[in-house]
CSV table of C-alpha atoms in Angstrom, one decimal:
chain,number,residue,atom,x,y,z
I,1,UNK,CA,1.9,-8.9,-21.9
I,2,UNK,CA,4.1,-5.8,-22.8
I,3,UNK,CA,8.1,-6.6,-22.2
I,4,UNK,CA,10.5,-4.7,-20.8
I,5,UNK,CA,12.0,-3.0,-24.3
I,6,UNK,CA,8.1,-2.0,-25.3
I,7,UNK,CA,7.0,1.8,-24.8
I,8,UNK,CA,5.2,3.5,-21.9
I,9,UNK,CA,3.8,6.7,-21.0
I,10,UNK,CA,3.8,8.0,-17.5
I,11,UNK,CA,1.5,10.9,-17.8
I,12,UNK,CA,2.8,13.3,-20.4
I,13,UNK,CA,6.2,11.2,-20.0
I,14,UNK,CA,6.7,8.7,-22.7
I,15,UNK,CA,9.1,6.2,-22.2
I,16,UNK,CA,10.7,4.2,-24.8
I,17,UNK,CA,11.6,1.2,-22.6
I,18,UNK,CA,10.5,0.3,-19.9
I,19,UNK,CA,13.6,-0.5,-17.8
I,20,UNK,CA,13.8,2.6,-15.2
I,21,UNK,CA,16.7,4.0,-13.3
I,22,UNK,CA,15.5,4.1,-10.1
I,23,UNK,CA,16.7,7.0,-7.2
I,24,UNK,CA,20.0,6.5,-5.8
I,25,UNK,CA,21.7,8.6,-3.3
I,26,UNK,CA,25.4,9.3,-4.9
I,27,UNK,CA,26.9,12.1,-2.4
I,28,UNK,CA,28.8,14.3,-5.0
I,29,UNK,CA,26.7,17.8,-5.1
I,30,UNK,CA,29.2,18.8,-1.8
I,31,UNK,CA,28.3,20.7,1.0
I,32,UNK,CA,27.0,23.3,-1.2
I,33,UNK,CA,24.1,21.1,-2.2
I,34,UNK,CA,24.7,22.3,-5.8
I,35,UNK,CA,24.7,19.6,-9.2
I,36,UNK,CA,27.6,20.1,-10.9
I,37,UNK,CA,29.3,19.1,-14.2
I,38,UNK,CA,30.7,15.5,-12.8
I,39,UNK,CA,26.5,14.4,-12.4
I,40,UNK,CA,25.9,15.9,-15.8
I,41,UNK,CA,27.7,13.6,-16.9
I,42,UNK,CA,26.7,10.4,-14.7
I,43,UNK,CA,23.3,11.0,-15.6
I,44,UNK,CA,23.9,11.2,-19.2
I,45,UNK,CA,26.1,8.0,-19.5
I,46,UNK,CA,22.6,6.6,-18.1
I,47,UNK,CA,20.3,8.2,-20.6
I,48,UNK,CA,19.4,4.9,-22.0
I,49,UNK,CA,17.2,4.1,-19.6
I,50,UNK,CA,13.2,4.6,-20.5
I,51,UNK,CA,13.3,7.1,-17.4
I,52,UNK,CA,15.8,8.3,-15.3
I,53,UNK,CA,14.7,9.4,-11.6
I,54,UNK,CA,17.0,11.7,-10.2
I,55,UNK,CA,18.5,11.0,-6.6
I,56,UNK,CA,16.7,12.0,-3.7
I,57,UNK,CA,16.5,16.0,-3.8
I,58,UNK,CA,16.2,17.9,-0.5
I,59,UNK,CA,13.1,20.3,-1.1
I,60,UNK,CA,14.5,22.5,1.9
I,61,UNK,CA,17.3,22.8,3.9
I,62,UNK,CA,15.3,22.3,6.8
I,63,UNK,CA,14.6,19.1,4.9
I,64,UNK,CA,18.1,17.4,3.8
I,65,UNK,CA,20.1,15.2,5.6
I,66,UNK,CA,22.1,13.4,3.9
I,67,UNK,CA,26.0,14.8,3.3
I,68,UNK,CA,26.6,15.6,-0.3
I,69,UNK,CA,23.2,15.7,-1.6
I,70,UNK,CA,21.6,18.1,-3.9
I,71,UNK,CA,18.6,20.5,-3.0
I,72,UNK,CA,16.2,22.3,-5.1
I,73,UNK,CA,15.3,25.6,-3.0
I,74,UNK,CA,17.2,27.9,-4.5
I,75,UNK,CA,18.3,29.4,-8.2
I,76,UNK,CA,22.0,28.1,-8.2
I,77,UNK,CA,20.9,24.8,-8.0
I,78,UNK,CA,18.1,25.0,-10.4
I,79,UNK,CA,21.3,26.6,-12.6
I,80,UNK,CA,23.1,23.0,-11.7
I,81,UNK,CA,20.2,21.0,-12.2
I,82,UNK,CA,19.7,22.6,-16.2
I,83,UNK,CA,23.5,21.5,-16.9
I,84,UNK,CA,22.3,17.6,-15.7
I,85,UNK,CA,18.8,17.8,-17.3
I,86,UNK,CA,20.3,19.3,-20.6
I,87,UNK,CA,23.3,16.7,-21.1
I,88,UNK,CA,20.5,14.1,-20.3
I,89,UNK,CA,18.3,15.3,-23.0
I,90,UNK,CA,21.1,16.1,-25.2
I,91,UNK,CA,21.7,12.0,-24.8
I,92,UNK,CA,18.2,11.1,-25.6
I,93,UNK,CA,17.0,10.3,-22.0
I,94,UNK,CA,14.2,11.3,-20.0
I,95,UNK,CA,14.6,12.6,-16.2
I,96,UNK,CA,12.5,13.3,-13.3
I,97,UNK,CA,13.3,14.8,-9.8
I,98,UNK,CA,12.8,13.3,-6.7
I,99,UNK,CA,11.7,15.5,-3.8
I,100,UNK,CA,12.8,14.5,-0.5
I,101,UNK,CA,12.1,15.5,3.7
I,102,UNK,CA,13.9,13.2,5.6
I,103,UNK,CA,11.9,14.7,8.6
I,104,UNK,CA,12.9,12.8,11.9
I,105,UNK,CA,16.1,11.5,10.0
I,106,UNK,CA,17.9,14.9,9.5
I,107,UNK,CA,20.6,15.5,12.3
I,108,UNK,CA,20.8,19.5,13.4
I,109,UNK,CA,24.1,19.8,12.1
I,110,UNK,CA,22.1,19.6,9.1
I,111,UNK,CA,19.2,20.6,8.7
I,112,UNK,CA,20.5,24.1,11.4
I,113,UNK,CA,17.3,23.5,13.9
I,114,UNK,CA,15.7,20.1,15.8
I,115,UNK,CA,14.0,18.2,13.1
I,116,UNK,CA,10.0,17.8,12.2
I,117,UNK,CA,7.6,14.3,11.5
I,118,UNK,CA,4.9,13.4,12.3
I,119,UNK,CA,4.8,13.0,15.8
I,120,UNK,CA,7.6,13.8,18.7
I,121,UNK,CA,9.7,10.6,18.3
I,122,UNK,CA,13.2,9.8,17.5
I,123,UNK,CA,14.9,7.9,14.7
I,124,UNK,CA,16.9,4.6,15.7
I,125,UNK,CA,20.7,4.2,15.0
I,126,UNK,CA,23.1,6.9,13.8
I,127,UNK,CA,22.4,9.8,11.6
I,128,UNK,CA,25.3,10.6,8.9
I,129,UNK,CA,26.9,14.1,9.0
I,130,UNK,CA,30.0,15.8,7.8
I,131,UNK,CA,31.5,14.9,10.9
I,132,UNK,CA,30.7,11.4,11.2
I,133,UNK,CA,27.7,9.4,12.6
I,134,UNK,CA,26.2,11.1,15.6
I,135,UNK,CA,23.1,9.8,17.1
I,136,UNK,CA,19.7,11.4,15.9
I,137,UNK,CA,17.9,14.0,18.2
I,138,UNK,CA,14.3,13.8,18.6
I,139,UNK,CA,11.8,15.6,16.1
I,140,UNK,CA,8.5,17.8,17.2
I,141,UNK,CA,5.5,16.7,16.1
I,142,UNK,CA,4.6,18.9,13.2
I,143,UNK,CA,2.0,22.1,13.9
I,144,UNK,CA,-0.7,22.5,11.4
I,145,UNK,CA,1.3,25.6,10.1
I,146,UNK,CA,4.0,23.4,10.0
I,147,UNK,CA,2.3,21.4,7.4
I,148,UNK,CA,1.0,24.1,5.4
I,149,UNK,CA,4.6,25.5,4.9
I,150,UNK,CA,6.3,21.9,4.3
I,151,UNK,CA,3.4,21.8,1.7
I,152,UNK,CA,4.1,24.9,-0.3
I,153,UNK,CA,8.5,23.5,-0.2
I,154,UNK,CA,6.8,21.0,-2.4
I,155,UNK,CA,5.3,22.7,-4.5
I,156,UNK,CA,7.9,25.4,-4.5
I,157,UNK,CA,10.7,22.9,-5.3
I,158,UNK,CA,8.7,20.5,-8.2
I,159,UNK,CA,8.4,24.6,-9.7
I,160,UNK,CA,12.2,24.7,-9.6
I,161,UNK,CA,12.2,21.4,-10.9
I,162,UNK,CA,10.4,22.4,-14.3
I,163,UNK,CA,12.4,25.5,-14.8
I,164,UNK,CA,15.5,23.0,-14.4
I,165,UNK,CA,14.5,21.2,-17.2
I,166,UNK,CA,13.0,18.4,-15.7
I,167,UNK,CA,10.0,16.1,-17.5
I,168,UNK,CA,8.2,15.9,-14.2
I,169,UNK,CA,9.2,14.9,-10.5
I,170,UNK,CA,8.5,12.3,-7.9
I,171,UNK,CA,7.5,12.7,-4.4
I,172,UNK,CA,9.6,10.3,-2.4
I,173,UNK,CA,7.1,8.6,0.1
I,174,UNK,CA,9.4,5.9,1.0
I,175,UNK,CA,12.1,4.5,3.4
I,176,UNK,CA,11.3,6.1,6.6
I,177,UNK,CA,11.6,9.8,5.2
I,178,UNK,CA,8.8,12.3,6.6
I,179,UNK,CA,5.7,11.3,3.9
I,180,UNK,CA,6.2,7.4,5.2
I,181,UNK,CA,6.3,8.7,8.9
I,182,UNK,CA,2.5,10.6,8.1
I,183,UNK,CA,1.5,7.1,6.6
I,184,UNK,CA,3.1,4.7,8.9
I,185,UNK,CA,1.2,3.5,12.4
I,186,UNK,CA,4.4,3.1,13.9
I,187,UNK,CA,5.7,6.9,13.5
I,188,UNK,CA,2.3,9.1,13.2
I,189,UNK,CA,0.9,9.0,17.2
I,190,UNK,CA,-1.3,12.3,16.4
I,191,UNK,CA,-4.8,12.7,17.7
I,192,UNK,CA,-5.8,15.5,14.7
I,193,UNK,CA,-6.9,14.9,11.0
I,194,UNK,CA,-3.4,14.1,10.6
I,195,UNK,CA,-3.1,10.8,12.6
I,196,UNK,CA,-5.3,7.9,14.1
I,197,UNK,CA,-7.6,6.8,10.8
I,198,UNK,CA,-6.0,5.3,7.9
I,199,UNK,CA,-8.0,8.2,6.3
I,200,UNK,CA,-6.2,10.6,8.3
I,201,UNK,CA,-2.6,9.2,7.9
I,202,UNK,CA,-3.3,9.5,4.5
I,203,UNK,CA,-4.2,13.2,4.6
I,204,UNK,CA,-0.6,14.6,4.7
I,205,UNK,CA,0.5,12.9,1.1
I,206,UNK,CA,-2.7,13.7,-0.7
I,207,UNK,CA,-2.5,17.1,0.3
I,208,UNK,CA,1.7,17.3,-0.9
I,209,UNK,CA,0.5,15.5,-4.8
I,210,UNK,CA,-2.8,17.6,-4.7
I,211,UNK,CA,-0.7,20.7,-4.6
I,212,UNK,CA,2.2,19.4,-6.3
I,213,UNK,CA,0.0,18.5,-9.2
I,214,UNK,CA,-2.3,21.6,-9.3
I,215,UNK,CA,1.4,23.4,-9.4
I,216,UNK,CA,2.7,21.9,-12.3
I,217,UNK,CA,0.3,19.3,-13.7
I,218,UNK,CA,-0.9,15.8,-12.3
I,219,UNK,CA,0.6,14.1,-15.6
I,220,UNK,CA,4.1,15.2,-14.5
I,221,UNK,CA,4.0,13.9,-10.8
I,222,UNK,CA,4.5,10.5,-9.4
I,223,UNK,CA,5.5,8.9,-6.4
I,224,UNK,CA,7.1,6.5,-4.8
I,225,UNK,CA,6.7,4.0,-1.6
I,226,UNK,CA,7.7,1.1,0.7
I,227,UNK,CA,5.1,-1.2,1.8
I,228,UNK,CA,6.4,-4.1,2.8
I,229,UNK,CA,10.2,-3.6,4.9
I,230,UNK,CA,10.5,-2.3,7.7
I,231,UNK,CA,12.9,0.8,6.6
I,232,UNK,CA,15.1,3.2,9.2
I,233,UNK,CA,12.6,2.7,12.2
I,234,UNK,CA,9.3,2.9,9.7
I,235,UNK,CA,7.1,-0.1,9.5
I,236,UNK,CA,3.1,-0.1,9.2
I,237,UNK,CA,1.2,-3.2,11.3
I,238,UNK,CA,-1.2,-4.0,8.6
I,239,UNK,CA,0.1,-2.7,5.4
I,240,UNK,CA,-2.2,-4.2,3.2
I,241,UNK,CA,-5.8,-2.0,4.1
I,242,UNK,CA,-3.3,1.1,4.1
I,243,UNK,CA,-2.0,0.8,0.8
I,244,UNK,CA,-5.4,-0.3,-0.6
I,245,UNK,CA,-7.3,3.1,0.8
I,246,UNK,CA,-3.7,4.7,-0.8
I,247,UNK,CA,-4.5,2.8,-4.1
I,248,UNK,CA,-8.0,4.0,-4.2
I,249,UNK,CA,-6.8,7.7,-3.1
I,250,UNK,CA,-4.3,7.7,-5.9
I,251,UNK,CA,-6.9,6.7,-8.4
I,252,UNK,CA,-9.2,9.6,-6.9
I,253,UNK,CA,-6.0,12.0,-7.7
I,254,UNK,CA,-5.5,10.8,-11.2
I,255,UNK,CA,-1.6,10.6,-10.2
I,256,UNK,CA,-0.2,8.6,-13.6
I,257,UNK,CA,2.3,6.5,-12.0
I,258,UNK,CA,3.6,5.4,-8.4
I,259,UNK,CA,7.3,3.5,-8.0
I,260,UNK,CA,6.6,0.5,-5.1
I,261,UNK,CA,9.8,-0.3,-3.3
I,262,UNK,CA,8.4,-3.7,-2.8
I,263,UNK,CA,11.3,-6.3,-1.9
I,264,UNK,CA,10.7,-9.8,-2.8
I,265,UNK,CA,13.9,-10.9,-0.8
I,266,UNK,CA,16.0,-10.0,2.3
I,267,UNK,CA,17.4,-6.5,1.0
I,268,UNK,CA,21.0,-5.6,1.0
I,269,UNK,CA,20.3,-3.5,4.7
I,270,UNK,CA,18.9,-7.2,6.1
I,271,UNK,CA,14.9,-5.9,6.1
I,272,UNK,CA,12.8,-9.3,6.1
I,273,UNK,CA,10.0,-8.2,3.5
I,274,UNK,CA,6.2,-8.7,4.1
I,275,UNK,CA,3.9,-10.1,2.0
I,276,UNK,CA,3.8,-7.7,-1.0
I,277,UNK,CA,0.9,-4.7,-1.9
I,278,UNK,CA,0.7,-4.8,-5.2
I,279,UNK,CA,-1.5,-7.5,-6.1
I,280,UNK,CA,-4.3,-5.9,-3.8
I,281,UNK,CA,-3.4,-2.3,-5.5
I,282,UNK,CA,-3.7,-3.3,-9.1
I,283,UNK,CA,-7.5,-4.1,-9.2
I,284,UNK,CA,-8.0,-0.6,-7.9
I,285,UNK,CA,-5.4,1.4,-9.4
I,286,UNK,CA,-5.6,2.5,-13.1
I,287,UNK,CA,-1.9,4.1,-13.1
I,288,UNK,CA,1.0,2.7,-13.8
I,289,UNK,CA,3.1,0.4,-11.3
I,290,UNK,CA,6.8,0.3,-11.2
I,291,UNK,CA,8.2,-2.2,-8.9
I,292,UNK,CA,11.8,-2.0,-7.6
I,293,UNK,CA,14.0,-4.0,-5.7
I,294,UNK,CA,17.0,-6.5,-6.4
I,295,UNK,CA,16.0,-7.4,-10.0
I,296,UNK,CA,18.4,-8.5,-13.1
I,297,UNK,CA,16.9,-8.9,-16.4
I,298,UNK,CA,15.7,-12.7,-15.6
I,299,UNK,CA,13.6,-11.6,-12.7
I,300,UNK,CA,12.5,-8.5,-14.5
I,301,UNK,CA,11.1,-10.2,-17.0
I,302,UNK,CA,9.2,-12.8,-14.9
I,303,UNK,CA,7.3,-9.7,-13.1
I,304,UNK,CA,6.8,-8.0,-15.8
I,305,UNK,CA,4.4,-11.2,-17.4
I,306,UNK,CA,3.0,-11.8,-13.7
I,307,UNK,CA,0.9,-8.4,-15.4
I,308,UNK,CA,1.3,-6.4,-12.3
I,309,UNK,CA,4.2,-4.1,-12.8
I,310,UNK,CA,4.0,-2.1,-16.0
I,311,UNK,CA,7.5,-1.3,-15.9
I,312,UNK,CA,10.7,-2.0,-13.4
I,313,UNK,CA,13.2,0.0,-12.0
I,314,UNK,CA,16.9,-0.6,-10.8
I,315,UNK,CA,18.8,0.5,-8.7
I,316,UNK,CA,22.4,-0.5,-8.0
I,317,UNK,CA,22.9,-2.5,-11.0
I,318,UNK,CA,22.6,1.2,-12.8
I,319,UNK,CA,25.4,2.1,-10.7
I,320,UNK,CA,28.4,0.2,-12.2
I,321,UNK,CA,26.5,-0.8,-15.4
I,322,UNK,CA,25.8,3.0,-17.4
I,323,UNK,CA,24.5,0.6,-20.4
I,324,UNK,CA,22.2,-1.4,-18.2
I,325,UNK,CA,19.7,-1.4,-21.2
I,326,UNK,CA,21.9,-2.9,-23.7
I,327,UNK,CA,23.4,-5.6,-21.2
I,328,UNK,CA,19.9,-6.7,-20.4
I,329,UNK,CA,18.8,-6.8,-24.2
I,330,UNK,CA,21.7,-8.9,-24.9
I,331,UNK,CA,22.4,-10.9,-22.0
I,332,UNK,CA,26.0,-9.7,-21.3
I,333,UNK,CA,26.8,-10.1,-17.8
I,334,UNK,CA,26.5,-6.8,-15.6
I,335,UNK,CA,29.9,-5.6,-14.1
I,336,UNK,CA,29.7,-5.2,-10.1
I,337,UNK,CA,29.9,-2.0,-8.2
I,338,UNK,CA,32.5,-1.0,-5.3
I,339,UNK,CA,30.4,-0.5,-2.7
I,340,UNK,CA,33.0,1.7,-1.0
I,341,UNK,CA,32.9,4.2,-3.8
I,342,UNK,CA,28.8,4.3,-3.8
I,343,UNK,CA,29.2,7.8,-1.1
I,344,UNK,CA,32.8,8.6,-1.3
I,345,UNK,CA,31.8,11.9,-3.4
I,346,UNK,CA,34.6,11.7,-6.1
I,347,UNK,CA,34.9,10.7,-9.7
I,348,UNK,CA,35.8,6.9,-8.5
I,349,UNK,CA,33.4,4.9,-8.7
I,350,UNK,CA,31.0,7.2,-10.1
I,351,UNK,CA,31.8,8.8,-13.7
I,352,UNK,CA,34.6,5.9,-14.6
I,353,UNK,CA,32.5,2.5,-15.0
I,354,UNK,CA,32.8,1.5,-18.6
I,355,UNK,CA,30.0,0.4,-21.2
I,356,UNK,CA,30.3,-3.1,-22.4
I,357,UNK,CA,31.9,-1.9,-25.3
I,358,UNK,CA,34.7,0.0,-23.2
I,359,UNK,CA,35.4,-2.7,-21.4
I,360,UNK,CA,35.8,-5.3,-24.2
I,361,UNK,CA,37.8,-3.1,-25.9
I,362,UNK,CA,40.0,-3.0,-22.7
């Protein structure tokens, strides 16, 4: 079975390890939704990694919700975006953007207008804004129109991405965000092509990779999901025939490589997982599988020779750890991150975590 330190290629995307950075939400483009020179240079302190994926990227105003998070619909921040991409590259990495509609989950204050999904429901808990939590406001349930213009964001945004500088891009279909509330029996209520069927629910994010792909190439698109936790009011009743038609839609598509949130533990919000999708995916799936969630280098290494997951992707432990790669190949122990810091939107906790090296030398 391959290990975690042999090559990959995702599409036209070859990796030379197989230990991936996966997304992670930092807060630091500012209200201006613009990269700047600070995640230039958090991004290239983790080029050592066989593939960076960028932070979830609002495709759309209309589209991002999240304070402090960077966007991809206009040319200042594809400007922004080549200073990250370039010190990346410059550092040896590899870097892909993920594009993000939080749908339901973006708060007015905003997104400037009453939010879209699926179907006219609401998001549970408190939405984060500028101003503090607030409570969501109920979304409209997405015209036809509606879907056709959320469609050509997309494909509008994974352009921007390429003229960024970016190896390809992922669709983020995961946590609760608008792809997940198309797939999900528990936020899609619609009566069209759109809803009902498993076929149907799975209409919305063939149609975003099919254009995505004939935009700028199926071997530079992936995608990413989260079958098995329930994840900001998203949960599906019977995951595993939904992810199996996905797995046999994907192969149909020829997309090169999908990214399965797939806990195998409580995660750090307290989601109990379900039994896991990828066992049933792999007989039908040719691409490759990255799985995610709460893996060190012990763990990685025991999926990895299950010979599901053809590579692994982390997430926080990329945080305070820039030289993840290095500590796992050696064994060092990995440093742990200030969770306070993770949002705060300055340097602290984002730029100054030292390398191994650094910190023995300390």
């Amino acid at each position: 079975m391959p290990g975690l330190f042999d090559p990959l290629d995702l599409g036209s995307i070859a990796l030379p390890n197989r230990i991936v950075m996966a997304p992670l939400t930092r807060a630091r483009a500012g209200r201006e939704t613009i990269p700047n020179q600070m995640m230039a240079d958090y991004y290239a302190q983790r080029a050592s990694a066989g593939l960076i994926i960028s932070e979830a990227t609002g495709i759309s105003r209309e589209g991002l919700g999240w304070p402090g998070a960077p966007g991809l619909w206009s040319n200042a921040q594809v400007e922004g975006w080549k200073a990250v991409t370039s010190a990346v590259h410059k550092a040896g990495g590899r870097i892909v953007a993920q594009l993000w509609h939080m749908g339901r989950l973006v708060h007015p204050d905003l997104g400037l207008g009453q939010p879209v999904s699926s179907s006219a429901t609401m998001a549970p808990d408190l939405a984060h804004t500028y101003e503090g939590k607030k409570p969501y406001v109920e979304a409209y349930a997405a015209t036809r129109s509606d879907i056709r213009r959320i469609i050509g964001d997309y494909v509008c945004a994974a352009r921007k991405a390429i003229a960024a500088g970016f190896d390809g891009v992922q669709i983020h279909g995961a946590n609760g965000y608008l792809v997940d509330q198309f797939l999900r029996d528990s936020a899609n209520f619609r009566t069209d092509e759109y809803g009902g069927s498993i076929e149907n629910r799975l209409r919305f994010a063939s149609e975003v990779l099919e254009a995505v792909g004939d935009a700028i190439g199926m071997d530079r698109v992936g995608i990413r999901f989260s079958p098995n936790i329930y994840s900001q009011g998203i949960e599906d009743s019977d995951p595993i025939p939904l992810f199996t038609a996905l797995a046999h839609r994907l192969e149909e598509l020829k997309v090169p490589w999908i990214e399965l949130r797939e806990a195998h533990q409580p995660t750090s919000a307290g989601a109990i997982p379900t039994a896991p999708v990828s066992p049933a995916m792999r007989p039908i799936y040719s691409g490759k599988i990255l799985l995610n969630s709460d893996y060190d280098g012990r763990s990685a290494r025991a999926r990895m020779a299950e010979g599901i997951a053809d590579a692994i992707s982390f997430g926080r432990p990329f945080i305070s750890n820039p030289d993840l790669v290095r500590r796992i190949a050696i064994g060092a122990p990995l440093a742990p991150g200030d969770i306070a810091t993770f949002y705060s939107g300055a340097a602290e906790g984002y730029i100054d975590y030292p390398t191994l090296d650094e910190a023995v030398a300390a």
